[in-house]
Tab-separated table of C-alpha atoms in Angstrom:
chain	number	residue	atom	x	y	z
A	1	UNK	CA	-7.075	21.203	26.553
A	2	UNK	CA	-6.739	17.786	24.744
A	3	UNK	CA	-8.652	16.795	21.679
A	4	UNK	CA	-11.800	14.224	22.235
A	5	UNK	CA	-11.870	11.117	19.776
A	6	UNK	CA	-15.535	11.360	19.297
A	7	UNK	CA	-17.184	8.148	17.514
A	8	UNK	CA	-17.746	10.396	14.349
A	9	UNK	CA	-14.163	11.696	14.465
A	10	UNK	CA	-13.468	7.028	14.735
A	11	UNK	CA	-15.476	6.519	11.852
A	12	UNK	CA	-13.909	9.013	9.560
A	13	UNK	CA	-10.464	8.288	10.442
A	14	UNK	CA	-11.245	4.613	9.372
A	15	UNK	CA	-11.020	5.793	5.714
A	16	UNK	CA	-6.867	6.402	4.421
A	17	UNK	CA	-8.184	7.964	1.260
A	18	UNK	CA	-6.308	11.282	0.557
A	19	UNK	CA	-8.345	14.164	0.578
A	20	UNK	CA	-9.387	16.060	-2.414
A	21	UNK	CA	-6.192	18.476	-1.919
A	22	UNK	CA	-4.417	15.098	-1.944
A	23	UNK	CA	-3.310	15.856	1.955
A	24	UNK	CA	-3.771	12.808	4.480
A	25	UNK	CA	-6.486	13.072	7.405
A	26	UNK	CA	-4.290	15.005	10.199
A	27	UNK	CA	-4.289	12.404	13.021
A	28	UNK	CA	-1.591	14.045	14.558
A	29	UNK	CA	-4.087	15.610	17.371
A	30	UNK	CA	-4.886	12.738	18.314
A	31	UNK	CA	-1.387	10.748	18.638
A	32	UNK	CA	1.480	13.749	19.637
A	33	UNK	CA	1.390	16.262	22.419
A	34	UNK	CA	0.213	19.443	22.210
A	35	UNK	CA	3.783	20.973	22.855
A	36	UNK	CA	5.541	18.733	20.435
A	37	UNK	CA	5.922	20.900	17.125
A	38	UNK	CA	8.711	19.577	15.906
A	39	UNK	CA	9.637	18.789	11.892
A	40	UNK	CA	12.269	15.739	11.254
A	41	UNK	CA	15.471	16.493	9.056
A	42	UNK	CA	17.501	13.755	7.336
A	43	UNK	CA	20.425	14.783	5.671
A	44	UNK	CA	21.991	12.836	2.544
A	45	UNK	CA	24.263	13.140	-0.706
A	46	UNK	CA	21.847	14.736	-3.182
A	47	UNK	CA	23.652	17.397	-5.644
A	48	UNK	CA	22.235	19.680	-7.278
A	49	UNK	CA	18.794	18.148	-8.567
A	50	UNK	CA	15.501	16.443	-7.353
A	51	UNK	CA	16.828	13.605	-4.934
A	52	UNK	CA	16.430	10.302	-7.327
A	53	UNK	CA	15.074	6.939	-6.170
A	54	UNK	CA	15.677	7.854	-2.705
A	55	UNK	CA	14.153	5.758	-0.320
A	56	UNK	CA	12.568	7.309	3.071
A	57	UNK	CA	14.730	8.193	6.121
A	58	UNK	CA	15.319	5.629	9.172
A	59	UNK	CA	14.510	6.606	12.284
A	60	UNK	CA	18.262	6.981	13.154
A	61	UNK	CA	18.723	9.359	10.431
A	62	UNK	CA	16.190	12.231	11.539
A	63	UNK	CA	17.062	14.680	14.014
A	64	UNK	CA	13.944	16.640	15.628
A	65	UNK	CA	13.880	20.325	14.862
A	66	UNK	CA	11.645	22.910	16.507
A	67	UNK	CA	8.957	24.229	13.946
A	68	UNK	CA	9.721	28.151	14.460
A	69	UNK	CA	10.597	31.106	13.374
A	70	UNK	CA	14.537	29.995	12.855
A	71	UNK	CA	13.664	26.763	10.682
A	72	UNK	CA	11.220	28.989	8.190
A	73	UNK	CA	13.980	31.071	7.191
A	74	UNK	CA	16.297	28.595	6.739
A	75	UNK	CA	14.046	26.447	4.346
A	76	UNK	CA	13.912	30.183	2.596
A	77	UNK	CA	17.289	29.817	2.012
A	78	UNK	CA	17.981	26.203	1.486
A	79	UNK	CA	16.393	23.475	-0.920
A	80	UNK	CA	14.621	21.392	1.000
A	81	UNK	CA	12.852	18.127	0.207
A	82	UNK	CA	9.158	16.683	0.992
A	83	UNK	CA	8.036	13.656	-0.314
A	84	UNK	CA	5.076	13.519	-1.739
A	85	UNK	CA	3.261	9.862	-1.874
A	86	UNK	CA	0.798	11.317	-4.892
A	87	UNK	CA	3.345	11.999	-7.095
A	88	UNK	CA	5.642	9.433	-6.036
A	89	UNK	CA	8.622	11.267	-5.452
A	90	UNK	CA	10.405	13.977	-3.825
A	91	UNK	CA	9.163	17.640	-4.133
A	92	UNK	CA	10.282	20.406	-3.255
A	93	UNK	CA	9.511	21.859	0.267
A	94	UNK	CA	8.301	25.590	1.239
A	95	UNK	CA	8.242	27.468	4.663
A	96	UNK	CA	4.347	26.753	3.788
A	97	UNK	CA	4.643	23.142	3.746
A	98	UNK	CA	6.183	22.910	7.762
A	99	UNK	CA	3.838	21.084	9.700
A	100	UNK	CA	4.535	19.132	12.958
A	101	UNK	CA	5.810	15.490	12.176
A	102	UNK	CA	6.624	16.397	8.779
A	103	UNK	CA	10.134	14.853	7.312
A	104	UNK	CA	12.447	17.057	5.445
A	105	UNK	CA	15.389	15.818	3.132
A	106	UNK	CA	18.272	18.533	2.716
A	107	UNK	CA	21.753	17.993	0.928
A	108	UNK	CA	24.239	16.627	3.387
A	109	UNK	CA	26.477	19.661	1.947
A	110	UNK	CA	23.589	22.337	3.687
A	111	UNK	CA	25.098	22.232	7.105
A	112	UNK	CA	22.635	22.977	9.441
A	113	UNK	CA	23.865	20.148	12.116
A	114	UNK	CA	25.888	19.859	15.122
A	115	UNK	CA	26.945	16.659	16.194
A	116	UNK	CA	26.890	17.048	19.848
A	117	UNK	CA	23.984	19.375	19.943
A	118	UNK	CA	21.732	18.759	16.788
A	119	UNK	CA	20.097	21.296	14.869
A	120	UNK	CA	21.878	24.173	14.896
A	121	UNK	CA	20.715	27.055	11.544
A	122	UNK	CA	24.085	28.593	11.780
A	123	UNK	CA	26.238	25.879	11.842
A	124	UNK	CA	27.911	25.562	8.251
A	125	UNK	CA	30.100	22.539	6.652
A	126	UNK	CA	28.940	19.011	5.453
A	127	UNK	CA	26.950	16.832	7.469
A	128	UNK	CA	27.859	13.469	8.459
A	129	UNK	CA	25.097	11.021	6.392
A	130	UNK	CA	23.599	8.284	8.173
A	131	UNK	CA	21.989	6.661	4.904
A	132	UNK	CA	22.646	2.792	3.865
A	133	UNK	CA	24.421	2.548	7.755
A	134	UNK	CA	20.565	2.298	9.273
A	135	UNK	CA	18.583	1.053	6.946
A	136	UNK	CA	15.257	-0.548	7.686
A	137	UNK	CA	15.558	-4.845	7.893
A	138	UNK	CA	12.121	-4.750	7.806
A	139	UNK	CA	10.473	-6.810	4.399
A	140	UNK	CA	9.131	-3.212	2.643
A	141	UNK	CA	9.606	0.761	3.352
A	142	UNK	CA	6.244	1.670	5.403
A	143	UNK	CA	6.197	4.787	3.301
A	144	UNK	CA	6.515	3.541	-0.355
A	145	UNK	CA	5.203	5.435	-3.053
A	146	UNK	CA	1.212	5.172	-3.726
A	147	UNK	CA	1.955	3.295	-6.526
A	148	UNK	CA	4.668	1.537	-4.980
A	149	UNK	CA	4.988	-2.320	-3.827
A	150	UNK	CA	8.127	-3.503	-3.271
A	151	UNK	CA	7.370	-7.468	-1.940
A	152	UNK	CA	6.161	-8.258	-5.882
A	153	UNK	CA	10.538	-8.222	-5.571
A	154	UNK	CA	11.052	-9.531	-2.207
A	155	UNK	CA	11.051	-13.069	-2.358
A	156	UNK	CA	13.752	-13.260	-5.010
A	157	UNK	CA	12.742	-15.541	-7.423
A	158	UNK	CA	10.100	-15.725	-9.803
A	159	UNK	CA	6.714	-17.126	-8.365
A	160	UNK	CA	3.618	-17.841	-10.481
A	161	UNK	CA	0.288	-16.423	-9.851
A	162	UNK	CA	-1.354	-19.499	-8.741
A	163	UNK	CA	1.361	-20.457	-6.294
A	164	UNK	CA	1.556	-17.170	-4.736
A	165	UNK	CA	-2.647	-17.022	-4.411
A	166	UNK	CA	-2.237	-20.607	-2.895
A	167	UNK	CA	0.432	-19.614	-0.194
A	168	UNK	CA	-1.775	-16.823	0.987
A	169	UNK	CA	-4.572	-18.789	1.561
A	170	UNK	CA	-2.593	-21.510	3.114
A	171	UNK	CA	-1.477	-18.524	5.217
A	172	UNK	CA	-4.428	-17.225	5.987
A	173	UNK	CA	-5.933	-20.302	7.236
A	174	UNK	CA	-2.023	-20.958	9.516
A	175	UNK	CA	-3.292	-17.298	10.866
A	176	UNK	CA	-6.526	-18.044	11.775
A	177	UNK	CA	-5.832	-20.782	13.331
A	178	UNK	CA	-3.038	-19.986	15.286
A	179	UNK	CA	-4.686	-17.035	16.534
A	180	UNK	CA	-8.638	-18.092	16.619
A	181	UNK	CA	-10.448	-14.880	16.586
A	182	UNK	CA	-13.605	-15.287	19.003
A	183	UNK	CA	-15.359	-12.237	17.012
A	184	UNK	CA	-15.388	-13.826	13.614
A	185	UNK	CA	-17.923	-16.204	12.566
A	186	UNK	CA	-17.071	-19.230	9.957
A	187	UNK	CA	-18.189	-17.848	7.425
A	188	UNK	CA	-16.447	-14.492	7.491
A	189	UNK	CA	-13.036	-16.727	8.775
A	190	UNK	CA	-13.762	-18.708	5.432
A	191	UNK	CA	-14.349	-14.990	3.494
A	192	UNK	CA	-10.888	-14.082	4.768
A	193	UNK	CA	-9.204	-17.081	3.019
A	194	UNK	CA	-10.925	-17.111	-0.366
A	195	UNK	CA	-9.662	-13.771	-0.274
A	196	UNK	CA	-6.247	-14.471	0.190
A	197	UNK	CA	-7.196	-16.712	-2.886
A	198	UNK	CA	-8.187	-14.114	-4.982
A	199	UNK	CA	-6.189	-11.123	-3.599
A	200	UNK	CA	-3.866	-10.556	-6.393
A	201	UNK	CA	-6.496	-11.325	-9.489
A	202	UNK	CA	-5.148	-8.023	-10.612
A	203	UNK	CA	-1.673	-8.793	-11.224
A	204	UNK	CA	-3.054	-10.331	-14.453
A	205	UNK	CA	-3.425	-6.668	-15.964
A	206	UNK	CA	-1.132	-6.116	-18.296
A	207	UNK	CA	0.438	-2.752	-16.472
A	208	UNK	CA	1.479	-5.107	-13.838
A	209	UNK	CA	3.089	-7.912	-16.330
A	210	UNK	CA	4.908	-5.855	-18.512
A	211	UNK	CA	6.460	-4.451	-14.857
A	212	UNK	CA	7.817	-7.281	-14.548
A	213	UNK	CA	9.100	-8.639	-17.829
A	214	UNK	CA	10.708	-5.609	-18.094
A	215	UNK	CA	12.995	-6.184	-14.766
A	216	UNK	CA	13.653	-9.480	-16.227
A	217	UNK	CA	17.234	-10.340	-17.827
A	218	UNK	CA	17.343	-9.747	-21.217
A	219	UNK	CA	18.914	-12.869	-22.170
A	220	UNK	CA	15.593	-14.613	-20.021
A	221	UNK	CA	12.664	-12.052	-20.753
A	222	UNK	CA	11.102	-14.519	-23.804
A	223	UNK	CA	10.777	-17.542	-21.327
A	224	UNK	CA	9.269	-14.789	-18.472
A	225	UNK	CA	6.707	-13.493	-20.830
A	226	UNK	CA	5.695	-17.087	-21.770
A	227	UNK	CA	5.340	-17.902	-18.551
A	228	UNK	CA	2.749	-15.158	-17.299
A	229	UNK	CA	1.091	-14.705	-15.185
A	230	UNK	CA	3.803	-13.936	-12.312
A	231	UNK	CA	2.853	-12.580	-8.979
A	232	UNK	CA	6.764	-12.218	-8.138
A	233	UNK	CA	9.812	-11.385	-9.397
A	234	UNK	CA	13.334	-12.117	-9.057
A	235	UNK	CA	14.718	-9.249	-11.218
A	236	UNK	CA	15.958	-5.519	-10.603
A	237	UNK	CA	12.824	-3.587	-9.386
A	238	UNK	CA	10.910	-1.296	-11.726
A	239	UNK	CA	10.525	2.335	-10.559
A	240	UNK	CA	6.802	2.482	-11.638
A	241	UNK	CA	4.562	1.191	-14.051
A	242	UNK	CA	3.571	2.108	-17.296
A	243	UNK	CA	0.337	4.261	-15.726
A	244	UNK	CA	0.902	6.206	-12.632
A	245	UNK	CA	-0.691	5.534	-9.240
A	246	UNK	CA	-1.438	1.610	-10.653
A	247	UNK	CA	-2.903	-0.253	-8.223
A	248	UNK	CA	-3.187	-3.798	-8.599
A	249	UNK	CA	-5.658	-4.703	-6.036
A	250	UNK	CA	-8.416	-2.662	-7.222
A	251	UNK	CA	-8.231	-4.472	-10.492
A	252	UNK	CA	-8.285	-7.634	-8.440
A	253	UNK	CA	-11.461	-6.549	-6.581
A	254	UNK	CA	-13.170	-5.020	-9.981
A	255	UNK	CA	-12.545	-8.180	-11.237
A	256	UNK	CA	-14.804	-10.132	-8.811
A	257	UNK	CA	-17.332	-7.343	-9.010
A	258	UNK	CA	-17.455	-8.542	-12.527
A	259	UNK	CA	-17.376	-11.428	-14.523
A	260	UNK	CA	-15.395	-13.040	-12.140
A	261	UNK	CA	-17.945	-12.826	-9.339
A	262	UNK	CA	-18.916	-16.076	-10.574
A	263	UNK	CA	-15.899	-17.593	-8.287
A	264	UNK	CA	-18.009	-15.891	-5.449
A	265	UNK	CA	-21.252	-17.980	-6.228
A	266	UNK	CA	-21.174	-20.143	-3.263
A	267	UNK	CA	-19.642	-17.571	-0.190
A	268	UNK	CA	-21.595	-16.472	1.894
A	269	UNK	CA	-19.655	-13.517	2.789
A	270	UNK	CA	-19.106	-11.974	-1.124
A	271	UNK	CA	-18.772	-8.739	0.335
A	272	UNK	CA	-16.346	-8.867	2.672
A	273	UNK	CA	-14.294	-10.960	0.201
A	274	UNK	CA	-14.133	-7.888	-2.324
A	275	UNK	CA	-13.503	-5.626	0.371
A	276	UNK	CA	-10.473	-7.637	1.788
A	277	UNK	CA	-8.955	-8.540	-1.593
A	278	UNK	CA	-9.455	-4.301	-2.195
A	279	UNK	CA	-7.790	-3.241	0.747
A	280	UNK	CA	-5.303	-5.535	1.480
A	281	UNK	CA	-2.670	-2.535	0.608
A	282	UNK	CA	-4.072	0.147	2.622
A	283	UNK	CA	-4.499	1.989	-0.306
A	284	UNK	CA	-8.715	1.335	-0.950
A	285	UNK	CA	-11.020	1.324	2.081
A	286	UNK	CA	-13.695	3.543	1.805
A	287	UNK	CA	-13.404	5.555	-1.188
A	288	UNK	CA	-11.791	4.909	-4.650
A	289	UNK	CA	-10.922	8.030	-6.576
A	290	UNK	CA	-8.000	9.155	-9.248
A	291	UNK	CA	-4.956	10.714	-8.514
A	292	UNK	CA	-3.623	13.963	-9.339
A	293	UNK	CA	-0.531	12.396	-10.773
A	294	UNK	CA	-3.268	10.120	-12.979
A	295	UNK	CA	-4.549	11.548	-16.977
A	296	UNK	CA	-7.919	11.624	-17.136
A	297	UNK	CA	-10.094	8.709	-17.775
A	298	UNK	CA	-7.630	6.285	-15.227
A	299	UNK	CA	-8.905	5.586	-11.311
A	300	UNK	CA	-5.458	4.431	-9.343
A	301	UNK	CA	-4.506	3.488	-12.902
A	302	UNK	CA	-7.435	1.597	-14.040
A	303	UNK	CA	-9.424	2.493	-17.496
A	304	UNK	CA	-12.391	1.414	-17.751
A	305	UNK	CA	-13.111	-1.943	-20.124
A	306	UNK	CA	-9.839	-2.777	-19.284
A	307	UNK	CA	-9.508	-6.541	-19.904
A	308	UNK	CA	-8.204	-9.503	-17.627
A	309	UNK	CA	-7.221	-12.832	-18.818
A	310	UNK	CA	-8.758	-15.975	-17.821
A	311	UNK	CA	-6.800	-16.811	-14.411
A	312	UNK	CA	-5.841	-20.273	-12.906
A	313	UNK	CA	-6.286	-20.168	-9.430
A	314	UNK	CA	-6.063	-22.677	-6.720
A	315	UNK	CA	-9.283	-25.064	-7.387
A	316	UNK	CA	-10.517	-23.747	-10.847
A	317	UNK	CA	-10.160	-20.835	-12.904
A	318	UNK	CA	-11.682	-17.308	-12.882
A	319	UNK	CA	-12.780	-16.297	-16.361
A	320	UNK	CA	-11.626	-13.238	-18.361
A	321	UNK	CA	-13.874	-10.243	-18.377
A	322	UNK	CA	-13.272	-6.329	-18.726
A	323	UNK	CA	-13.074	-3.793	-15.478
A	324	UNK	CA	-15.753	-1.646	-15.473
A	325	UNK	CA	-15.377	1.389	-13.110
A	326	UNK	CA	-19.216	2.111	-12.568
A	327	UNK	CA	-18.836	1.078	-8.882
A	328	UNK	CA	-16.593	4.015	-8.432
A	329	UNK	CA	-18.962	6.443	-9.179
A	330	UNK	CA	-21.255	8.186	-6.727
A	331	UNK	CA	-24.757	6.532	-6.151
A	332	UNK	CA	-26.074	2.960	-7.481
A	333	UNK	CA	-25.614	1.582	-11.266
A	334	UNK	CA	-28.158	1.710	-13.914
A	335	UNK	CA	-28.756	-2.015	-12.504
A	336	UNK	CA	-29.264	-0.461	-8.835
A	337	UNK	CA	-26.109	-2.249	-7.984
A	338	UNK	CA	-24.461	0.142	-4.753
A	339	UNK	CA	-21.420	1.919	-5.294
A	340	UNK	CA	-17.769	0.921	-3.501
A	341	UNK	CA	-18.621	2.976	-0.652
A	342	UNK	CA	-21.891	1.725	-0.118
A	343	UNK	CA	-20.603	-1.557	-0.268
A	344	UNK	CA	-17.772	-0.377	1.744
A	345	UNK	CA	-19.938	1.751	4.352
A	346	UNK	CA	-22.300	-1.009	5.286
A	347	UNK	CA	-19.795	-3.777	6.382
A	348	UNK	CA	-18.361	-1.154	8.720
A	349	UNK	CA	-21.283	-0.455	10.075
A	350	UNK	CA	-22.611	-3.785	10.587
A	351	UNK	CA	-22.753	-4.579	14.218
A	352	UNK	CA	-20.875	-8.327	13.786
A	353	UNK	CA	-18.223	-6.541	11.547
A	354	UNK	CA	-17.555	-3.171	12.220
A	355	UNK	CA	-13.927	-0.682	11.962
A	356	UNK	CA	-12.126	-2.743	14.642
A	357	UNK	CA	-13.189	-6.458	12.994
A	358	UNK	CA	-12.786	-5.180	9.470
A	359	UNK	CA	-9.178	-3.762	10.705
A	360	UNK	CA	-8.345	-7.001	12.247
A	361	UNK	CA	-9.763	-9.102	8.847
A	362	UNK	CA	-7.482	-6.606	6.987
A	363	UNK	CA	-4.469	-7.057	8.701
A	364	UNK	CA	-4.645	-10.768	8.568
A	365	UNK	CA	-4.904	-11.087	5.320
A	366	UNK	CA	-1.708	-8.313	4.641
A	367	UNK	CA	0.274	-10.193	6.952
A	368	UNK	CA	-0.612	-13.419	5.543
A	369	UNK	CA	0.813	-12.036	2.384
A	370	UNK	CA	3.724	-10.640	3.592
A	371	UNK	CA	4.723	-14.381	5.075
A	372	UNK	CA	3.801	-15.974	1.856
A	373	UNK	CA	6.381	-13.431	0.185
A	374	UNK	CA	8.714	-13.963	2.998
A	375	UNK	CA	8.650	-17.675	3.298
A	376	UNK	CA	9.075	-19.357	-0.042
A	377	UNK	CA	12.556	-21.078	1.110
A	378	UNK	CA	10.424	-22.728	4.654
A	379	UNK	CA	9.007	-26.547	4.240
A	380	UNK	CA	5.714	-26.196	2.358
A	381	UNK	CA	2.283	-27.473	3.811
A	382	UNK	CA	-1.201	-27.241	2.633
A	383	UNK	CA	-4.394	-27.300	3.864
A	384	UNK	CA	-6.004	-28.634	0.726
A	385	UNK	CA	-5.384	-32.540	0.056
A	386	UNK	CA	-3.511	-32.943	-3.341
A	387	UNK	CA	-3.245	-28.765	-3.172
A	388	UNK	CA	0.247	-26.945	-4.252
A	389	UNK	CA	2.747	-26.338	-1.510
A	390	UNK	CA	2.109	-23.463	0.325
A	391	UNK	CA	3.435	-21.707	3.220
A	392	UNK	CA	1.429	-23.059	6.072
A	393	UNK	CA	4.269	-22.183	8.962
A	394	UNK	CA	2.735	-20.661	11.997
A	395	UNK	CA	6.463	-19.139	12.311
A	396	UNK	CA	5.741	-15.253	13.305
């Protein structure tokens, strides 16, 4: 008996959003075998408290371990380690918490391990760590925290606002055409580069700016804070921002549903503009809600009348305004203005969009980010006469 992947079960699984337990949609049904109930243990240096900044196991760390009877007592016995993306950080992990897939972090001194055979409960003595020796080349953990985003530090130097919103629509247009999507219409290929324009409006807030004056050198943080707006930094990487669960992007897409829709005036795809420059993370598709790591009155970090500063961006300048969370709520606005997942809802359903095109739009413009972070040391181009250098390499 196999699980079906009905077109309702499609739709549903389109939206990331936790649940309202904070749990992510199970898709494991539909991605392991049935007979595959196994739990993946890393083991590492830890001591006797909550493991720190620890980042997430490579695959060459974990060793599969059945999910039975043997591994619930053990984790009875031994302080095991969960993490949780919510709170951003490790937690500790119960015999409740096993679940097929899940990855557990336990003290290197725990034993637990045989080198020839694997897991083995009643095997005693330090385990051999594997962390730092398999490490992950690639450009950012794929399980960073929620409010985690750790290219704002990969490019290594400090990169203004306006370049960075330039090399992602230079990238974005390299993208579409070196791969010339048959599905899209111009105007939604045009809607994917104005919003690699606009993509990172957000990193205006002031959460996101004192971030990164704060990883700045002391002797060099008066010239970085005159300097502001920075999309990148070159400094030591802050742990988290001043508010929990902070999520740029949804201030950059808030921002556009505001007084900076005026940039939008002449698209004909406004929509699907906010949508991209929303879920460019991952983190906002269908539904926008708070955290539980978030105080009341904050959505992913967010107050509302939160103000952004005017913004230079490539071509003009989007004017300041305050963040109003409205959209967020359930049903229209007092103006009969539809709510994010309205919005949200009807460009997957339209029949020239849909999950698989608005997947596809999504990924180019995250990837065309990624390269723009990536690429700040290859020959500039740009696809606007007179424009600033941007990235422009069709380089994979």
């Amino acid at each position: 008996v196999h699980p079906v992947l009905r077109r309702a079960d499609l739709l549903a699984l389109f939206d990331t959003a936790p649940d309202l337990s904070g749990n992510d949609v199970d898709i494991g049904p539909y991605l392991r075998d049935g007979e595959d109930l196994d739990v993946n243990v890393a083991w590492r240096a830890l001591g006797p408290g909550r493991p720190g900044e620890s980042g997430q196991p490579a695959m060459d760390e974990l060793c599969p371990v059945p999910l039975g009877e043997d591994l619930r007592k053990w984790i009875a016995t031994a302080r095991a380690w969960r993490y949780d993306h919510l709170s951003e950080g490790w937690v500790r992990a119960s015999s409740r918490d096993l679940r097929p897939g899940l990855v557990l972090l336990l003290d290197e001194k725990a034993g637990g391990y045989d080198p020839d055979t694997g897991w083995d409960p009643g095997r005693t003595g330090q385990v051999a760590s594997l962390a730092g020796a398999c490490a992950s080349p690639g450009l950012i953990d794929s399980e960073e925290p929620f409010g985690g985003d750790a290219v704002t530090y990969a490019s290594g130097e400090w990169v203004s606002l306006v370049r960075h919103l330039q090399d992602v629509e230079d990238a974005v247009r390299a993208l579409l055409r070196l791969l010339d999507p048959p599905g899209l219409s111009a105007p939604q290929r045009e809607a994917l580069a104005i919003a690699g324009r606009y993509h990172d409006l957000g990193k205006a807030h002031q959460v996101f700016q004192q971030t990164l004056s704060r990883s700045a050198d002391d002797a060099d943080r008066a010239r970085i804070e005159a300097g502001q707006p920075w999309a990148k930094a070159a400094g030591t990487p802050r742990a988290r921002h001043s508010r929990r669960s902070f999520r740029h992007e949804l201030a950059s897409a808030l921002a556009l549903l505001g007084s900076g829709g005026a940039a939008l005036h002449n698209v004909t795809e406004p929509d699907l503009v906010v949508y991209l420059v929303a879920a460019h993370h991952g983190r906002v598709r269908l539904g926008i809600r708070s955290t539980p790591a978030e105080d009341d009155g904050f959505v992913l970090g967010i107050a509302d009348g939160d103000r952004l500063p005017a913004i230079e961006v490539p071509g003009g300048e989007v004017p300041a305004g305050r963040l109003s969370l409205d959209v967020v709520r359930l049903g229209r606005g007092e103006d009969g203005s539809p709510s994010w997942t309205e919005r949200a809802l009807a460009l997957r359903d339209r029949l020239d969009v849909g999950p698989f095109r608005l997947g596809f739009c999504e990924a180019v413009v995250r990837l065309a980010d990624w390269r723009a972070s990536a690429a700040r040391d290859e020959p500039p181009t740009s696809d606007r006469p007179g424009g600033e250098a941007g990235t422009g390499s069709d380089a994979g």
